[in-house]
Amino acid sequence: MVFSTPVFLFYFLVLTLGIYYIVPRCWRNGVLLVSSLIFYYWGERSYTVIMFLSTAIDYTHGLLVERCKAKDNDKGARMAVASSVIFNLALLFFFKYWDFLARSLQAMGLTFMPVLNTHLPIGISFYTFQTMSYTIDVYRGDARAQRSILNFGTFVTLFPQLIAGPIIKYKDLGDQIDRRTCSSEKFASGVQIFMVGMAKKLLIANNLGQLWDASLAGTGGASVAGAWLGAMAFSLHLYFDFSGYSDMAIGLGRMLGFEFLPNFDHPYVSRSITEFWRRWHISLGTWFKEYLYIPLGGSRVGHIRKYLNLLIVWGATGLWHGASWNYLIWGLYFGVLLVLEKRFWLDWLGRHRLFSHVYTLFLVAVSWTIFAIEDFGRLGQYLKVMFGLGGAPVVNSAFGYYLLNYLPSLVIACVAATPVGLAVYGRLSAQKKMALSTLLVAGGLVVCTAYLVASTYNPFLYFRF
Amino acid sequence: MNKKFSVFLTALFCIFIGGVCLLSLLLPKQEFSPKENRYLQPTPTLSLEAVTHGKFMEQAEDWTADHTVGRDLWVSLKARCELLLGKKENNGVYLGTDGQTLFAQYTAPVDLNRRMDAVNALADKLSVPVYFSLVPDKTYVYPDRLPHGAPLTDDGSTAAAAAQLCSEKVAFIDLYSAPWGQDSFYRTDHHWTTMGAYTGYLTLSQAMHGSVTLMENEPLLESDQFFGTTWSSAGTTWIKPDSIYTWVSDKLGVQVIAYPNGKPVEGQLYVRDKLDTKDKYSMFLGGNQPLCVVKNPSAAQGKLLVIRDSYSDSLAPFLALDYQEVHLFDLRYNLTPISQYVEENGIDQVLVLYSAENFSTDNSVTLMAR
């Protein structure tokens, strides 16, 4: 199930919240576990078994690690951690990378791995990373092992963040699973964040996604300006889509009494790629830093080793986003840029305000193009047009049409991608804040519902003929 | 945030989502959506099998979407928001610069050769003259009403390419340069109007037998409440309805034999009962059917077979002025080989007539020479 459907908003959420707040406090995790399993089963059906498997295995491994540590058996504890990591990575590898590897090998003439055509269980990249971090946290002493399997299951399956993150580390959530307070203040702030997320997704992201589709399809012929407009549309689409989902997750979490860490911090105001990645998908960046970059030696090693570590981390980050070569290239593209920035021009960028903004946005827009187009032939074509090598005209009438058609949406999106709105809101008096947020929540509910319902509006036009 | 306000905001949210849920569940359900011209999802039945196969979930998603309280209002609100955002299209429909004309979008075919091969193969099989023509899309006829710079869905290239691909046995009739008027196409529908069909008729008849019958009376208004399919797609409820006219009188002794279910029954040129339904255009001959024969014993020309789409239904009354028999043959529902039909019925001329879009998108076209 996804958040932006009538069945989620008007039925699943109503029922879940209703039951959650009616039952005695001690049953709440049970309600969450059951509703999360239904949430996952709704779209993934038999893959729900992975949830049970994941819960059971990581739960036992957590206890095992703790028991070994209590007996000062560091080797045993390490073995348990390794076994849990292997299990989680195997799960991820099998469902996400098996077919990719098999196809790549077949392209080289090696056929010992059959292509299985498995369908990717939704959210697997998110929840395997979460459960993996659990045993590691227990080993490192950052978290205590969870005694209750029900509570642990609640952590693994928690529906607000199950399918699209943020990636929540057990050490940040464990205490809240055991004990959390619910209040109307928390709920109301959850409503605000949820509505912001929903508006981002339904009103801005979907809208600009159409512009990207039109520009990819080259409707009316490709042009250089059109290709850049498309790249800009995709950059904004992706940000509003993803951060919208994160906001909805954070908002839903608050409605249920949880505090999740923020996942995006206005990434497009960054002045370097280094800064961009501190602001974009923060939960993934910190995950890779804590569980891969630092264990590899981090930056406390020689220069060459440090840069190699960075490239490994960014290759992995790329592949985490998808099992295809373009994602690997996309990750390494950032890896190389980050190395170059650290080595050469990060300080210089800091001194050149305007240039650093343009530089970052340019490189990020190019990166999203690599990210968006899996097929190398089409990607090459698109990049050629972008850089004026394909013989396409600089502008054409289709560009004019799309620019004009989407101009208000683009302007709104650009402004909304900066912290300006928040700053203005912050300066308002308490009275005005209340009036504005009432207006935004009520208006947001109405308009989002309109877009939600209209997206399923599906006239059957057999009589077109 | 103070306590009172947070309680208020919490209540606002809960009452809204809970209210939509309850009202949607409790209010009586619509079975059929005339606006969308389809049956809405019936209440899904819960069974173990339906759940494990995922059928229940699919149906439940459709059901919740189809029966959200105030569905049509939400759809209209979304269309208005898009307009407010300065967008000139909604749901695959361009909103014309006159504020009242809607243009459906489609893309030109990738397999035009295959489609034209079928037309040429048909001509090879027949010994009677074969004419081929395409009705231009509204976007081609009224480019001035399209939003500035909007990619044309019909720029005439499909028809031009099709004309090039006609074998010497197929005579291409160019409707693209016909003298279209401002009221040749409905604003809310993709079809041509009765006046547009008349313009088409003049060009077609001139090409097929070198003479035409000029209309001397005035068109007769049949309905001014026609909301077409493009209107349905657009969700733009503020657009004014179209008017439907008839021109050729149905009191001239023209006989119609309709085959709605494969068996001949007496039909009418204008089935006015259809004016009470959403699909008012099907008033012409009663809508889609495998075969329909229009007879006018007093006409001068012989028998014409039209390989039809729905545009031919409003054209047929004009053709009946000239031809003793006009046979409207629908490839989608009629499996009789055309060569056999032509022979058995003594057909004198064959006209393959499609709208540019239908010719580009309908796959039955390729079955023409079966």
mmCIF file of N, CA and C in Angstrom, chain A residues 370-451:
data_model
loop_
_atom_site.group_PDB
_atom_site.id
_atom_site.type_symbol
_atom_site.label_atom_id
_atom_site.label_comp_id
_atom_site.label_asym_id
_atom_site.label_seq_id
_atom_site.Cartn_x
_atom_site.Cartn_y
_atom_site.Cartn_z
ATOM 1 N N ILE A 370 21.583 10.833 -15.273
ATOM 2 C CA ILE A 370 22.180 9.490 -15.276
ATOM 3 C C ILE A 370 21.327 8.551 -14.436
ATOM 4 N N PHE A 371 20.818 9.095 -13.334
ATOM 5 C CA PHE A 371 20.009 8.314 -12.409
ATOM 6 C C PHE A 371 18.691 7.882 -13.054
ATOM 7 N N ALA A 372 18.133 8.784 -13.850
ATOM 8 C CA ALA A 372 16.758 8.569 -14.318
ATOM 9 C C ALA A 372 16.662 7.628 -15.505
ATOM 10 N N ILE A 373 17.708 7.552 -16.313
ATOM 11 C CA ILE A 373 17.584 6.783 -17.547
ATOM 12 C C ILE A 373 18.458 5.531 -17.468
ATOM 13 N N GLU A 374 17.803 4.379 -17.310
ATOM 14 C CA GLU A 374 18.554 3.143 -17.127
ATOM 15 C C GLU A 374 19.210 2.670 -18.415
ATOM 16 N N ASP A 375 18.548 2.941 -19.532
ATOM 17 C CA ASP A 375 19.050 2.434 -20.806
ATOM 18 C C ASP A 375 20.179 3.330 -21.322
ATOM 19 N N PHE A 376 21.359 2.719 -21.532
ATOM 20 C CA PHE A 376 22.522 3.519 -21.904
ATOM 21 C C PHE A 376 22.344 4.249 -23.231
ATOM 22 N N GLY A 377 21.699 3.590 -24.192
ATOM 23 C CA GLY A 377 21.497 4.224 -25.488
ATOM 24 C C GLY A 377 20.708 5.516 -25.349
ATOM 25 N N ARG A 378 19.612 5.426 -24.598
ATOM 26 C CA ARG A 378 18.759 6.600 -24.417
ATOM 27 C C ARG A 378 19.443 7.652 -23.561
ATOM 28 N N LEU A 379 20.187 7.164 -22.548
ATOM 29 C CA LEU A 379 20.901 8.096 -21.681
ATOM 30 C C LEU A 379 21.901 8.899 -22.504
ATOM 31 N N GLY A 380 22.664 8.189 -23.345
ATOM 32 C CA GLY A 380 23.658 8.853 -24.179
ATOM 33 C C GLY A 380 23.004 9.898 -25.068
ATOM 34 N N GLN A 381 21.880 9.504 -25.661
ATOM 35 C CA GLN A 381 21.155 10.421 -26.540
ATOM 36 C C GLN A 381 20.728 11.683 -25.783
ATOM 37 N N TYR A 382 20.181 11.439 -24.598
ATOM 38 C CA TYR A 382 19.665 12.564 -23.818
ATOM 39 C C TYR A 382 20.807 13.514 -23.432
ATOM 40 N N LEU A 383 21.926 12.926 -22.961
ATOM 41 C CA LEU A 383 23.057 13.758 -22.556
ATOM 42 C C LEU A 383 23.610 14.535 -23.748
ATOM 43 N N LYS A 384 23.646 13.878 -24.899
ATOM 44 C CA LYS A 384 24.127 14.546 -26.116
ATOM 45 C C LYS A 384 23.290 15.788 -26.404
ATOM 46 N N VAL A 385 21.970 15.606 -26.336
ATOM 47 C CA VAL A 385 21.090 16.756 -26.590
ATOM 48 C C VAL A 385 21.344 17.846 -25.554
ATOM 49 N N MET A 386 21.493 17.428 -24.285
ATOM 50 C CA MET A 386 21.725 18.404 -23.211
ATOM 51 C C MET A 386 22.955 19.253 -23.485
ATOM 52 N N PHE A 387 24.000 18.591 -23.986
ATOM 53 C CA PHE A 387 25.246 19.324 -24.198
ATOM 54 C C PHE A 387 25.426 19.778 -25.643
ATOM 55 N N GLY A 388 24.304 19.779 -26.367
ATOM 56 C CA GLY A 388 24.316 20.372 -27.694
ATOM 57 C C GLY A 388 25.107 19.597 -28.727
ATOM 58 N N LEU A 389 25.298 18.283 -28.476
ATOM 59 C CA LEU A 389 26.103 17.504 -29.418
ATOM 60 C C LEU A 389 25.252 16.715 -30.411
ATOM 61 N N GLY A 390 23.965 16.667 -30.154
ATOM 62 C CA GLY A 390 23.132 15.799 -30.984
ATOM 63 C C GLY A 390 22.593 16.487 -32.227
ATOM 64 N N GLY A 391 22.985 17.728 -32.448
ATOM 65 C CA GLY A 391 22.456 18.447 -33.599
ATOM 66 C C GLY A 391 21.032 18.929 -33.375
ATOM 67 N N ALA A 392 20.539 18.814 -32.136
ATOM 68 C CA ALA A 392 19.181 19.296 -31.855
ATOM 69 C C ALA A 392 19.201 20.821 -31.764
ATOM 70 N N PRO A 393 18.095 21.485 -32.113
ATOM 71 C CA PRO A 393 18.057 22.950 -32.011
ATOM 72 C C PRO A 393 18.154 23.390 -30.556
ATOM 73 N N VAL A 394 18.591 24.618 -30.351
ATOM 74 C CA VAL A 394 18.721 25.127 -28.988
ATOM 75 C C VAL A 394 17.351 25.255 -28.333
ATOM 76 N N VAL A 395 16.415 25.847 -29.051
ATOM 77 C CA VAL A 395 15.033 25.889 -28.545
ATOM 78 C C VAL A 395 14.100 25.522 -29.692
ATOM 79 N N ASN A 396 12.906 25.091 -29.347
ATOM 80 C CA ASN A 396 11.861 24.892 -30.357
ATOM 81 C C ASN A 396 10.519 25.247 -29.729
ATOM 82 N N SER A 397 9.467 25.139 -30.523
ATOM 83 C CA SER A 397 8.180 25.618 -30.018
ATOM 84 C C SER A 397 7.668 24.729 -28.887
ATOM 85 N N ALA A 398 8.022 23.429 -28.930
ATOM 86 C CA ALA A 398 7.572 22.545 -27.845
ATOM 87 C C ALA A 398 8.161 23.005 -26.513
ATOM 88 N N PHE A 399 9.429 23.453 -26.553
ATOM 89 C CA PHE A 399 10.044 23.955 -25.319
ATOM 90 C C PHE A 399 9.237 25.137 -24.784
ATOM 91 N N GLY A 400 8.871 26.040 -25.692
ATOM 92 C CA GLY A 400 8.087 27.202 -25.288
ATOM 93 C C GLY A 400 6.778 26.786 -24.645
ATOM 94 N N TYR A 401 6.134 25.816 -25.266
ATOM 95 C CA TYR A 401 4.849 25.361 -24.738
ATOM 96 C C TYR A 401 5.014 24.785 -23.335
ATOM 97 N N TYR A 402 5.992 23.878 -23.200
ATOM 98 C CA TYR A 402 6.140 23.216 -21.898
ATOM 99 C C TYR A 402 6.605 24.201 -20.829
ATOM 100 N N LEU A 403 7.486 25.119 -21.213
ATOM 101 C CA LEU A 403 7.956 26.095 -20.227
ATOM 102 C C LEU A 403 6.778 26.925 -19.713
ATOM 103 N N LEU A 404 5.974 27.395 -20.657
ATOM 104 C CA LEU A 404 4.839 28.231 -20.292
ATOM 105 C C LEU A 404 3.818 27.447 -19.477
ATOM 106 N N ASN A 405 3.586 26.216 -19.925
ATOM 107 C CA ASN A 405 2.583 25.370 -19.302
ATOM 108 C C ASN A 405 2.948 25.036 -17.859
ATOM 109 N N TYR A 406 4.242 24.884 -17.603
ATOM 110 C CA TYR A 406 4.668 24.439 -16.277
ATOM 111 C C TYR A 406 5.339 25.548 -15.477
ATOM 112 N N LEU A 407 5.394 26.749 -16.042
ATOM 113 C CA LEU A 407 6.129 27.816 -15.367
ATOM 114 C C LEU A 407 5.657 28.052 -13.930
ATOM 115 N N PRO A 408 4.343 28.215 -13.715
ATOM 116 C CA PRO A 408 3.920 28.437 -12.330
ATOM 117 C C PRO A 408 4.323 27.281 -11.413
ATOM 118 N N SER A 409 4.165 26.048 -11.901
ATOM 119 C CA SER A 409 4.542 24.899 -11.070
ATOM 120 C C SER A 409 6.033 24.917 -10.771
ATOM 121 N N LEU A 410 6.844 25.273 -11.786
ATOM 122 C CA LEU A 410 8.293 25.294 -11.590
ATOM 123 C C LEU A 410 8.692 26.366 -10.587
ATOM 124 N N VAL A 411 8.052 27.534 -10.713
ATOM 125 C CA VAL A 411 8.387 28.614 -9.784
ATOM 126 C C VAL A 411 8.021 28.219 -8.357
ATOM 127 N N ILE A 412 6.822 27.659 -8.209
ATOM 128 C CA ILE A 412 6.395 27.223 -6.876
ATOM 129 C C ILE A 412 7.382 26.201 -6.329
ATOM 130 N N ALA A 413 7.761 25.245 -7.177
ATOM 131 C CA ALA A 413 8.668 24.185 -6.734
ATOM 132 C C ALA A 413 10.021 24.761 -6.325
ATOM 133 N N CYS A 414 10.532 25.704 -7.120
ATOM 134 C CA CYS A 414 11.851 26.274 -6.806
ATOM 135 C C CYS A 414 11.823 27.009 -5.473
ATOM 136 N N VAL A 415 10.766 27.784 -5.266
ATOM 137 C CA VAL A 415 10.673 28.511 -4.001
ATOM 138 C C VAL A 415 10.506 27.524 -2.845
ATOM 139 N N ALA A 416 9.675 26.512 -3.069
ATOM 140 C CA ALA A 416 9.408 25.554 -1.998
ATOM 141 C C ALA A 416 10.636 24.704 -1.684
ATOM 142 N N ALA A 417 11.607 24.646 -2.596
ATOM 143 C CA ALA A 417 12.813 23.862 -2.339
ATOM 144 C C ALA A 417 13.810 24.615 -1.471
ATOM 145 N N THR A 418 13.544 25.897 -1.213
ATOM 146 C CA THR A 418 14.437 26.675 -0.350
ATOM 147 C C THR A 418 13.797 26.849 1.031
ATOM 148 N N PRO A 419 14.566 27.269 2.013
ATOM 149 C CA PRO A 419 13.982 27.431 3.355
ATOM 150 C C PRO A 419 13.209 28.739 3.514
ATOM 151 N N VAL A 420 12.969 29.476 2.426
ATOM 152 C CA VAL A 420 12.300 30.781 2.524
ATOM 153 C C VAL A 420 10.951 30.682 3.241
ATOM 154 N N GLY A 421 10.155 29.686 2.801
ATOM 155 C CA GLY A 421 8.812 29.528 3.374
ATOM 156 C C GLY A 421 8.872 29.351 4.878
ATOM 157 N N LEU A 422 9.775 28.480 5.329
ATOM 158 C CA LEU A 422 9.904 28.218 6.759
ATOM 159 C C LEU A 422 10.333 29.480 7.505
ATOM 160 N N ALA A 423 11.254 30.238 6.876
ATOM 161 C CA ALA A 423 11.749 31.448 7.529
ATOM 162 C C ALA A 423 10.627 32.461 7.708
ATOM 163 N N VAL A 424 9.818 32.618 6.652
ATOM 164 C CA VAL A 424 8.698 33.554 6.739
ATOM 165 C C VAL A 424 7.721 33.096 7.819
ATOM 166 N N TYR A 425 7.420 31.797 7.797
ATOM 167 C CA TYR A 425 6.487 31.239 8.778
ATOM 168 C C TYR A 425 7.005 31.469 10.192
ATOM 169 N N GLY A 426 8.317 31.274 10.357
ATOM 170 C CA GLY A 426 8.922 31.434 11.680
ATOM 171 C C GLY A 426 8.781 32.838 12.233
ATOM 172 N N ARG A 427 8.702 33.834 11.362
ATOM 173 C CA ARG A 427 8.644 35.223 11.827
ATOM 174 C C ARG A 427 7.228 35.684 12.169
ATOM 175 N N LEU A 428 6.231 34.861 11.809
ATOM 176 C CA LEU A 428 4.852 35.282 12.053
ATOM 177 C C LEU A 428 4.535 35.246 13.543
ATOM 178 N N SER A 429 3.537 36.027 13.930
ATOM 179 C CA SER A 429 3.077 35.964 15.322
ATOM 180 C C SER A 429 2.347 34.650 15.544
ATOM 181 N N ALA A 430 2.220 34.256 16.801
ATOM 182 C CA ALA A 430 1.575 32.981 17.125
ATOM 183 C C ALA A 430 0.173 32.915 16.526
ATOM 184 N N GLN A 431 -0.514 34.063 16.592
ATOM 185 C CA GLN A 431 -1.872 34.126 16.063
ATOM 186 C C GLN A 431 -1.896 33.808 14.566
ATOM 187 N N LYS A 432 -1.009 34.490 13.853
ATOM 188 C CA LYS A 432 -0.968 34.310 12.404
ATOM 189 C C LYS A 432 -0.523 32.904 12.034
ATOM 190 N N LYS A 433 0.385 32.362 12.829
ATOM 191 C CA LYS A 433 0.832 30.992 12.581
ATOM 192 C C LYS A 433 -0.350 30.032 12.634
ATOM 193 N N MET A 434 -1.187 30.228 13.642
ATOM 194 C CA MET A 434 -2.324 29.324 13.802
ATOM 195 C C MET A 434 -3.287 29.466 12.625
ATOM 196 N N ALA A 435 -3.547 30.724 12.249
ATOM 197 C CA ALA A 435 -4.472 30.943 11.139
ATOM 198 C C ALA A 435 -3.928 30.307 9.867
ATOM 199 N N LEU A 436 -2.624 30.546 9.626
ATOM 200 C CA LEU A 436 -2.032 30.029 8.394
ATOM 201 C C LEU A 436 -2.001 28.509 8.391
ATOM 202 N N SER A 437 -1.630 27.910 9.522
ATOM 203 C CA SER A 437 -1.550 26.448 9.460
ATOM 204 C C SER A 437 -2.932 25.821 9.380
ATOM 205 N N THR A 438 -3.946 26.465 9.962
ATOM 206 C CA THR A 438 -5.309 25.948 9.782
ATOM 207 C C THR A 438 -5.672 25.971 8.297
ATOM 208 N N LEU A 439 -5.368 27.117 7.685
ATOM 209 C CA LEU A 439 -5.699 27.284 6.274
ATOM 210 C C LEU A 439 -4.970 26.244 5.419
ATOM 211 N N LEU A 440 -3.695 26.071 5.717
ATOM 212 C CA LEU A 440 -2.899 25.149 4.908
ATOM 213 C C LEU A 440 -3.325 23.695 5.104
ATOM 214 N N VAL A 441 -3.599 23.339 6.344
ATOM 215 C CA VAL A 441 -4.011 21.952 6.586
ATOM 216 C C VAL A 441 -5.375 21.690 5.942
ATOM 217 N N ALA A 442 -6.327 22.620 6.177
ATOM 218 C CA ALA A 442 -7.670 22.405 5.618
ATOM 219 C C ALA A 442 -7.609 22.444 4.096
ATOM 220 N N GLY A 443 -6.946 23.477 3.551
ATOM 221 C CA GLY A 443 -6.832 23.582 2.099
ATOM 222 C C GLY A 443 -6.080 22.397 1.529
ATOM 223 N N GLY A 444 -5.001 22.008 2.205
ATOM 224 C CA GLY A 444 -4.210 20.869 1.748
ATOM 225 C C GLY A 444 -5.037 19.608 1.697
ATOM 226 N N LEU A 445 -5.848 19.384 2.731
ATOM 227 C CA LEU A 445 -6.685 18.181 2.749
ATOM 228 C C LEU A 445 -7.629 18.175 1.550
ATOM 229 N N VAL A 446 -8.265 19.320 1.312
ATOM 230 C CA VAL A 446 -9.251 19.392 0.234
ATOM 231 C C VAL A 446 -8.587 19.208 -1.128
ATOM 232 N N VAL A 447 -7.527 19.982 -1.372
ATOM 233 C CA VAL A 447 -6.903 19.926 -2.693
ATOM 234 C C VAL A 447 -6.215 18.570 -2.921
ATOM 235 N N CYS A 448 -5.535 18.067 -1.891
ATOM 236 C CA CYS A 448 -4.885 16.758 -2.050
ATOM 237 C C CYS A 448 -5.919 15.672 -2.331
ATOM 238 N N THR A 449 -7.060 15.734 -1.641
ATOM 239 C CA THR A 449 -8.102 14.744 -1.908
ATOM 240 C C THR A 449 -8.545 14.840 -3.365
ATOM 241 N N ALA A 450 -8.670 16.078 -3.865
ATOM 242 C CA ALA A 450 -9.081 16.249 -5.261
ATOM 243 C C ALA A 450 -8.083 15.564 -6.197
ATOM 244 N N TYR A 451 -6.797 15.758 -5.950
ATOM 245 C CA TYR A 451 -5.785 15.139 -6.817
ATOM 246 C C TYR A 451 -5.750 13.634 -6.637
#
